[in-house]
Coordinates of C-alpha atoms and ligand atoms in Angstrom, one line a residue:
X118 CA 65.3 30.6 101.6
X119 CA 68.6 30.7 99.6
X120 CA 69.5 33.9 97.6
X121 CA 68.7 32.1 94.4
X122 CA 65.3 31.0 95.6
X123 CA 64.6 34.5 96.7
X124 CA 65.6 35.8 93.3
X125 CA 63.3 33.2 91.7
X126 CA 60.3 34.4 93.7
X127 CA 61.0 38.0 93.0
X128 CA 61.5 37.3 89.2
X129 CA 58.4 35.2 89.1
X130 CA 56.3 37.9 90.7
X131 CA 57.7 40.6 88.5
X132 CA 57.2 38.7 85.3
X133 CA 53.6 37.8 86.3
X134 CA 52.9 41.5 87.0
X135 CA 54.7 42.9 84.0
X136 CA 54.5 40.5 81.0
X137 CA 51.5 41.6 79.0
X138 CA 49.0 38.8 78.2
X139 CA 49.5 39.0 74.4
X140 CA 53.2 38.4 74.9
X141 CA 52.6 35.0 76.5
X142 CA 52.5 31.7 74.6
X143 CA 49.2 30.5 76.1
X144 CA 47.1 33.6 75.5
X145 CA 44.5 33.7 72.7
X146 CA 46.4 36.4 70.9
X147 CA 49.8 34.7 71.2
X148 CA 49.8 33.5 67.6
X149 CA 49.3 37.0 66.5
X150 CA 52.1 38.2 68.8
X151 CA 54.3 35.4 67.6
X152 CA 54.4 37.0 64.2
X153 CA 55.7 40.2 65.7
X154 CA 59.4 39.8 66.1
X155 CA 60.8 43.0 67.7
X156 CA 64.2 44.1 66.4
X157 CA 64.0 47.6 67.8
X158 CA 65.9 50.5 66.2
X159 CA 65.2 54.0 65.2
X160 CA 62.6 53.0 62.6
X161 CA 60.9 50.3 64.6
X162 CA 57.1 50.1 64.3
X163 CA 54.9 48.0 66.6
X164 CA 51.8 46.3 65.3
X165 CA 51.1 45.2 68.9
X166 CA 51.7 48.1 71.3
X167 CA 52.1 45.5 74.1
X168 CA 55.3 44.3 72.3
X169 CA 56.8 47.7 72.9
X170 CA 55.6 47.9 76.4
X171 CA 57.1 44.4 77.1
X172 CA 60.5 45.5 75.6
X173 CA 60.5 48.8 77.6
X174 CA 59.7 47.0 80.9
X175 CA 62.3 44.3 80.4
X176 CA 64.9 46.9 79.2
X177 CA 64.3 49.1 82.2
X178 CA 65.3 46.2 84.4
X179 CA 68.3 45.4 82.1
X180 CA 66.7 41.9 81.5
X181 CA 67.1 42.1 77.8
X182 CA 70.8 41.6 78.6
X183 CA 70.6 40.0 82.0
X184 CA 74.3 39.3 82.7
X185 CA 75.7 42.6 81.3
X186 CA 76.9 45.0 84.1
X187 CA 74.3 47.5 85.4
X188 CA 76.6 50.5 84.6
X189 CA 76.0 49.7 80.9
X190 CA 72.2 49.1 81.2
X191 CA 72.4 45.4 81.8
X192 CA 70.7 43.4 84.5
X193 CA 73.9 42.7 86.5
X194 CA 72.8 39.1 87.2
X195 CA 75.1 36.2 88.0
X196 CA 75.0 33.3 85.5
X197 CA 72.9 31.3 88.0
X198 CA 70.4 34.1 88.4
X199 CA 70.2 34.5 84.6
X200 CA 69.5 30.8 84.3
X201 CA 66.7 31.2 86.8
X202 CA 65.3 34.2 84.9
X203 CA 65.3 32.1 81.6
X204 CA 63.4 29.3 83.4
X205 CA 60.8 31.8 84.8
X206 CA 60.4 33.4 81.4
X207 CA 59.9 29.9 79.9
X208 CA 57.4 29.0 82.7
X209 CA 55.0 31.7 81.5
X210 CA 56.0 31.2 77.8
X211 CA 56.9 34.9 77.5
X212 CA 58.0 36.0 74.0
X213 CA 61.6 37.3 73.7
X214 CA 61.3 41.1 74.1
X215 CA 64.0 41.8 71.6
X216 CA 65.9 40.2 68.8
X217 CA 69.2 41.9 68.2
X218 CA 72.6 41.4 66.7
X219 CA 73.7 43.9 69.2
X220 CA 72.6 41.7 72.1
X221 CA 73.8 38.4 70.5
X222 CA 77.1 39.4 68.8
X223 CA 78.3 43.0 69.2
X224 CA 77.6 43.7 72.9
X225 CA 79.7 40.7 74.2
X226 CA 82.7 41.8 72.2
X227 CA 82.3 45.4 73.1
X228 CA 82.4 44.3 76.8
X229 CA 85.7 42.5 76.1
X230 CA 87.4 44.9 73.7
X231 CA 85.9 48.4 73.6
X232 CA 87.1 51.4 75.6
X233 CA 84.9 52.9 78.3
X234 CA 83.4 55.7 76.1
X235 CA 82.4 53.1 73.5
X236 CA 80.8 50.9 76.1
X237 CA 78.9 53.7 77.6
X238 CA 77.8 55.0 74.2
X239 CA 76.6 51.7 72.6
X240 CA 75.7 49.1 75.2
X241 CA 72.7 50.9 76.9
X242 CA 71.2 51.6 73.5
X243 CA 71.5 47.9 72.6
X244 CA 69.9 46.9 75.9
X245 CA 66.9 49.3 75.2
X246 CA 66.6 48.3 71.5
X247 CA 67.2 51.9 70.4
X248 CA 69.8 51.1 67.8
X249 CA 69.6 48.1 65.4
X250 CA 72.9 46.7 64.2
X251 CA 74.0 44.8 61.2
X252 CA 77.1 42.7 60.5
X253 CA 79.5 43.8 57.8
X254 CA 81.8 40.8 57.4
X255 CA 81.3 39.0 54.1
X256 CA 82.3 40.5 50.7
X257 CA 82.2 39.2 47.2
X258 CA 85.5 37.2 47.3
X259 CA 85.7 37.0 51.1
X260 CA 83.2 34.6 52.7
X261 CA 84.8 31.5 54.2
X262 CA 88.1 33.1 53.5
X263 CA 87.0 36.2 55.4
X264 CA 90.6 37.5 55.9
X265 CA 90.7 38.2 52.1
X266 CA 88.4 41.1 52.7
X267 CA 89.3 44.3 50.7
X268 CA 87.0 47.1 52.0
X269 CA 89.6 49.8 52.4
X270 CA 89.8 52.1 55.4
X271 CA 92.3 54.9 55.0
X272 CA 93.6 57.2 57.7
X273 CA 92.8 60.8 56.6
X274 CA 94.3 62.5 59.7
X275 CA 91.1 63.5 61.6
X276 CA 88.9 60.7 60.3
X277 CA 88.8 57.4 58.4
X278 CA 87.6 57.1 54.8
X279 CA 85.9 53.8 53.9
X280 CA 85.4 52.4 50.4
X281 CA 84.3 49.0 49.3
X282 CA 81.5 46.5 49.3
X283 CA 79.9 44.0 51.7
X284 CA 77.4 41.3 50.7
X285 CA 74.8 39.1 52.5
X286 CA 74.5 41.9 55.1
X287 CA 71.4 40.8 57.0
X288 CA 68.9 43.6 57.4
X289 CA 71.3 46.2 56.3
X290 CA 68.5 48.2 54.8
X291 CA 66.8 48.3 58.3
X292 CA 69.8 48.7 60.5
X293 CA 70.9 51.9 62.1
X294 CA 74.6 51.1 62.6
X295 CA 77.0 48.5 61.3
X296 CA 79.9 46.6 62.9
X297 CA 82.3 46.3 60.1
X298 CA 85.6 44.6 59.2
X299 CA 87.9 46.8 57.1
X300 CA 91.4 46.6 55.6
X301 CA 93.7 49.1 57.2
X302 CA 96.9 47.5 56.0
X303 CA 97.3 45.9 52.5
X304 CA 100.7 44.4 53.1
X305 CA 99.4 41.9 55.7
X306 CA 96.4 39.6 55.5
X307 CA 95.1 38.9 59.0
X308 CA 97.1 41.6 60.7
X309 CA 95.8 44.2 58.3
X310 CA 92.2 44.1 59.4
X311 CA 90.4 46.4 61.8
X312 CA 87.0 46.4 63.5
X313 CA 85.0 49.6 63.2
X314 CA 81.5 50.9 64.0
X315 CA 79.6 53.4 61.9
X316 CA 76.2 54.9 61.3
X317 CA 74.3 53.5 58.3
X318 CA 72.9 57.0 57.7
X319 CA 76.4 58.3 57.0
X320 CA 76.7 59.8 53.5
X321 CA 78.1 57.2 51.0
X322 CA 76.4 54.1 52.5
X323 CA 73.9 52.3 50.3
X324 CA 72.1 49.0 51.1
X325 CA 70.5 47.2 48.2
X326 CA 68.1 44.3 49.3
X327 CA 68.6 40.8 47.7
X328 CA 65.4 38.9 47.1
X329 CA 65.3 35.2 48.1
X330 CA 63.5 32.1 46.9
X331 CA 61.4 32.2 50.1
X332 CA 60.0 35.5 48.9
X333 CA 61.7 37.4 51.7
X334 CA 64.5 39.8 51.4
X335 CA 66.5 39.5 54.6
X336 CA 69.8 40.7 53.4
X337 CA 71.6 43.2 51.2
X338 CA 74.5 44.2 49.1
X339 CA 76.1 47.1 51.0
X340 CA 78.2 49.7 49.3
X341 CA 80.5 52.2 50.9
X342 CA 81.7 55.2 48.8
X343 CA 84.0 57.7 50.6
X344 CA 82.2 57.1 53.9
X345 CA 83.7 59.4 56.6
X346 CA 84.0 57.7 60.0
X347 CA 85.2 59.3 63.2
X348 CA 88.5 57.8 64.5
X349 CA 86.9 57.2 67.9
X350 CA 84.8 54.5 66.3
X351 CA 87.6 52.0 65.9
X352 CA 87.3 49.2 68.4
X353 CA 90.5 47.7 69.8
X354 CA 93.8 48.3 68.1
X355 CA 94.4 49.4 64.6
X356 CA 95.1 46.2 62.6
X357 CA 93.9 44.2 65.6
X358 CA 90.4 43.5 64.3
X359 CA 90.9 39.8 63.3
X360 CA 91.0 38.7 66.9
X361 CA 87.7 40.6 67.6
X362 CA 86.2 39.3 64.4
X363 CA 86.8 35.6 65.4
X364 CA 85.6 36.2 69.0
X365 CA 82.3 37.7 67.6
X366 CA 81.9 34.6 65.4
X367 CA 82.1 32.4 68.5
X368 CA 79.3 34.4 70.1
X369 CA 77.3 34.3 66.9
X370 CA 77.6 30.5 66.6
X371 CA 76.9 30.0 70.3
X372 CA 73.8 32.1 70.0
X373 CA 72.6 30.4 66.8
X374 CA 73.2 27.0 68.4
X375 CA 71.7 27.5 71.8
X376 CA 68.4 28.7 70.3
X377 CA 68.5 26.2 67.5
X378 CA 67.2 27.4 64.2
X379 CA 63.6 26.7 65.0
X380 CA 62.3 26.0 61.4
X381 CA 58.7 24.8 61.5
X382 CA 58.6 25.5 65.2
X383 CA 55.1 25.6 66.6
X384 CA 53.9 22.5 64.7
X385 CA 54.6 19.0 65.8
X386 CA 56.1 16.6 63.2
X387 CA 54.2 13.7 64.6
X388 CA 50.9 15.5 64.4
X389 CA 51.5 16.5 60.8
X390 CA 52.6 13.0 59.8
X391 CA 49.4 11.5 61.4
X392 CA 47.2 14.1 59.9
X393 CA 48.3 13.5 56.3
X394 CA 49.6 9.9 56.4
X395 CA 47.1 8.5 58.9
X396 CA 47.7 6.8 62.3
X397 CA 47.5 3.1 63.4
X398 CA 47.1 2.5 67.1
X399 CA 47.9 6.1 67.8
X400 CA 51.2 5.8 65.9
X401 CA 52.3 7.3 62.6
X402 CA 51.0 4.7 60.0
X403 CA 54.1 4.9 57.7
X404 CA 56.7 2.8 59.5
X405 CA 59.6 4.2 57.6
X406 CA 58.6 7.8 58.3
X407 CA 57.9 6.9 61.9
X408 CA 61.4 5.5 62.4
X409 CA 63.1 8.5 60.8
X410 CA 61.0 10.9 62.9
X411 CA 62.0 9.0 66.0
X412 CA 65.6 9.0 65.0
X413 CA 65.4 12.8 64.5
X414 CA 63.9 13.3 67.9
X415 CA 66.6 11.3 69.5
X416 CA 69.3 13.4 67.8
X417 CA 67.5 16.6 68.8
X418 CA 67.5 15.4 72.4
X419 CA 71.2 14.5 72.2
X420 CA 71.8 17.9 70.7
X421 CA 70.0 19.7 73.5
X422 CA 72.2 17.8 76.0
X423 CA 75.4 18.7 74.1
X424 CA 74.4 22.3 74.0
X425 CA 73.9 22.3 77.8
X426 CA 77.3 20.7 78.3
X427 CA 79.1 23.2 76.1
X428 CA 77.3 26.1 77.8
X429 CA 78.5 24.8 81.2
X430 CA 82.0 24.6 79.8
X431 CA 81.7 28.1 78.4
X432 CA 80.7 29.4 81.8
X433 CA 83.7 27.8 83.5
X434 CA 86.0 29.2 80.8
X435 CA 84.3 32.6 81.0
X436 CA 83.1 32.7 77.4
X437 CA 82.5 30.6 74.3
X438 CA 85.1 28.4 72.7
X439 CA 85.7 26.9 69.3
X440 CA 83.3 24.1 70.5
X441 CA 80.5 26.5 69.4
X442 CA 81.4 25.2 65.9
X443 CA 80.2 21.8 66.9
X444 CA 76.8 23.0 67.9
X445 CA 76.5 25.5 64.9
X446 CA 77.1 22.5 62.6
X447 CA 74.7 20.2 64.4
X448 CA 72.0 22.8 64.8
X449 CA 72.0 23.5 61.0
X450 CA 71.9 19.8 60.2
X451 CA 69.0 19.1 62.6
X452 CA 66.9 22.0 61.5
X453 CA 67.3 21.1 57.8
X454 CA 66.4 17.5 58.6
X455 CA 63.3 18.6 60.6
X456 CA 62.2 20.9 57.8
X457 CA 62.7 18.1 55.2
X458 CA 60.7 15.6 57.3
X459 CA 57.9 18.1 57.7
X460 CA 57.6 18.7 54.0
X461 CA 57.8 14.9 53.3
X462 CA 55.1 14.2 55.9
X463 CA 52.8 16.9 54.3
X464 CA 53.0 15.2 50.9
X465 CA 51.5 17.3 48.0
X466 CA 50.1 19.7 50.6
X467 CA 53.7 20.9 51.0
X468 CA 53.6 22.3 47.5
X469 CA 51.3 25.1 48.8
X470 CA 52.7 28.5 49.1
X471 CA 49.7 30.7 50.0
X472 CA 45.9 30.7 50.1
X473 CA 43.2 28.7 51.9
X474 CA 43.1 25.1 53.1
X475 CA 46.3 24.9 55.2
X476 CA 46.5 24.1 58.9
X477 CA 47.9 26.8 61.2
X478 CA 51.7 27.1 60.7
X479 CA 51.9 25.0 57.5
X480 CA 52.7 27.8 55.2
X481 CA 55.3 29.2 57.6
X482 CA 56.8 25.7 57.8
X483 CA 57.1 25.5 54.0
X484 CA 58.8 28.9 53.9
X485 CA 60.9 27.8 56.8
X486 CA 62.1 24.8 54.8
X487 CA 63.4 27.1 52.1
X488 CA 64.9 29.4 54.7
X489 CA 66.6 26.4 56.4
X490 CA 68.9 25.9 53.3
X491 CA 70.8 29.0 54.5
X492 CA 71.5 27.5 57.9
X493 CA 74.5 25.5 56.7
X494 CA 76.0 28.7 55.2
X495 CA 75.2 31.6 57.6
X496 CA 77.6 32.2 60.6
X497 CA 80.3 30.1 58.7
X498 CA 79.5 27.2 56.4
X499 CA 79.2 23.6 57.8
X500 CA 82.5 22.7 56.0
X501 CA 84.3 25.6 57.6
X502 CA 82.9 24.8 61.1
X503 CA 84.0 21.2 60.6
X504 CA 87.5 22.6 59.8
X505 CA 87.4 24.6 63.1
X506 CA 86.3 21.5 65.0
X507 CA 89.2 19.4 63.4
X508 CA 91.9 22.0 64.2
X509 CA 90.7 23.8 67.4
X510 CA 88.7 21.2 69.2
X511 CA 90.2 17.9 68.1
X512 CA 93.7 19.4 67.7
X513 CA 94.2 17.7 64.3
X514 CA 97.1 19.0 62.2
X515 CA 96.5 21.7 59.7
X516 CA 98.0 20.3 56.4
X517 CA 97.1 23.4 54.3
Ligands
FAD195 C1 71.0 33.6 55.8 C2 72.4 34.2 55.7 C3 72.6 35.4 56.4 C4 73.9 35.9 56.4 N1 74.1 37.1 57.1 C5 75.3 37.7 57.0 C6 75.5 39.0 57.6 O1 74.6 39.5 58.3 N2 76.7 39.5 57.5 C7 77.8 39.0 56.8 O2 78.8 39.5 56.7 N3 77.6 37.8 56.1 C8 76.4 37.2 56.2 N4 76.2 36.0 55.5 C9 77.2 35.5 54.7 C10 77.9 34.2 55.2 O3 78.7 34.5 56.3 C11 78.7 33.6 54.0 O4 77.8 33.2 53.0 C12 79.5 32.4 54.5 O5 80.6 32.8 55.3 C13 80.1 31.6 53.3 O6 80.8 32.5 52.4 P1 80.5 32.5 50.8 O7 79.0 32.6 50.6 O8 81.4 33.5 50.2 O9 80.9 31.0 50.3 P2 82.3 30.5 50.0 O10 83.3 30.9 51.0 O11 82.7 30.9 48.6 O12 82.1 28.9 50.0 C14 81.6 28.2 48.9 C15 81.7 26.7 49.3 O13 83.0 26.3 49.5 C16 83.2 25.7 50.8 N5 84.5 26.0 51.3 C17 85.1 27.2 51.3 N6 86.3 27.2 51.9 C18 86.4 25.9 52.4 C19 87.4 25.3 53.2 N7 88.6 25.9 53.6 N8 87.3 23.9 53.4 C20 86.1 23.3 53.0 N9 85.2 23.9 52.3 C21 85.3 25.2 52.0 C22 82.1 26.3 51.6 O14 81.8 25.4 52.7 C23 80.9 26.4 50.6 O15 80.3 25.1 50.5 C24 74.9 35.4 55.6 C25 74.6 34.2 54.9 C26 73.4 33.6 54.9 C27 73.1 32.4 54.1

């Protein structure tokens, strides 16, 4: 038996023994568990105690961050072993134990740019889901043109003092710490930005939730008034934050893309179309809708193959590349199309918002359609990602 096959058997046996029934897709209580997305953090609460058990067991093996080095709490797996683990997790349809900006975005850049103390301090807490992170990038006046950011960070001798405002800070009101872009030099644009970490419980930090059309409030305006931050919290070089910021965006786009956006996941377009519009000979009765759903499925398949190709390229290059902008763009477009098709197939039923008389997953799909509108904005807008593809992937000239 090869090493990889031995690892597969070991992982399979461990997952069988340790993944609680309610955290598996096929179990009767899976739908219930599906609603419980675990973000961890100091204030985490668990409706399903098995969700916490699952997180703790996976974290103890480092399998919430399978490829991170063991010394920082990760699983220390090779890329191939991690792929096998993902397959085995998929085989038993286990729920993700932890959703985390720390795992998806911050951790990878800390591994590349942080000093040893910072890695030892923050990475294990990310692996265990102890600290929940938010992303302080966008500001009023600095979204696509992120380098225009103005949040000031002044050197006060033994500490930094931060003043300014961020916006669209996802889950800032629930996060424990923030990774934040700040201006440390006003004379230069890109070379005057630094990347800094601080506790959201610091005096002077205020997060005000913004309410959305979907009824949720997933992000905040975040204000900083004379926030004192220890100097040891600066990651990388002073005024060297732009490089880290761009790298983190690549991880963000890679992560968004490889998972897709998943709007309306859990209900099949074809089934919904047949349920509401009828079926003829087992096919969706409306020929036009049938053709567009088929087209969408082909594009989704092509997308999945492109993601695999780009992931393989990223492995060879030891990290993501500007090509993540291709998949971020395509993932947003596909998810929006899927959500629109779903709503179209449901007809007037899609006007529903709450109450009785809906199939399982329909209301979530409707709300997902509204949520999907943000897909072409978050993590860099579609236009901005197309600009990255033009310049960095296709090598077209920048005429600006
Ligand atoms: C769901 C969601 C979650 C988010 N979470 C976070 C978060 O956690 N942290 C955070 O910091 N930010 C977050 N954001 C903010 C997001 O990063 C910004 O909204 C995004 O970068 C766009 O910036 P903006 O809203 O200021 O739009 P603008 O930059 O003002 O853009 C307005 C329009 O102009 C277009 N445009 C701008 N510049 C160009 C150009 N050069 N070429 C072509 N077109 C251009 C854009 O594509 C867009 O259509 C989130 C946004 C969403 C929707």
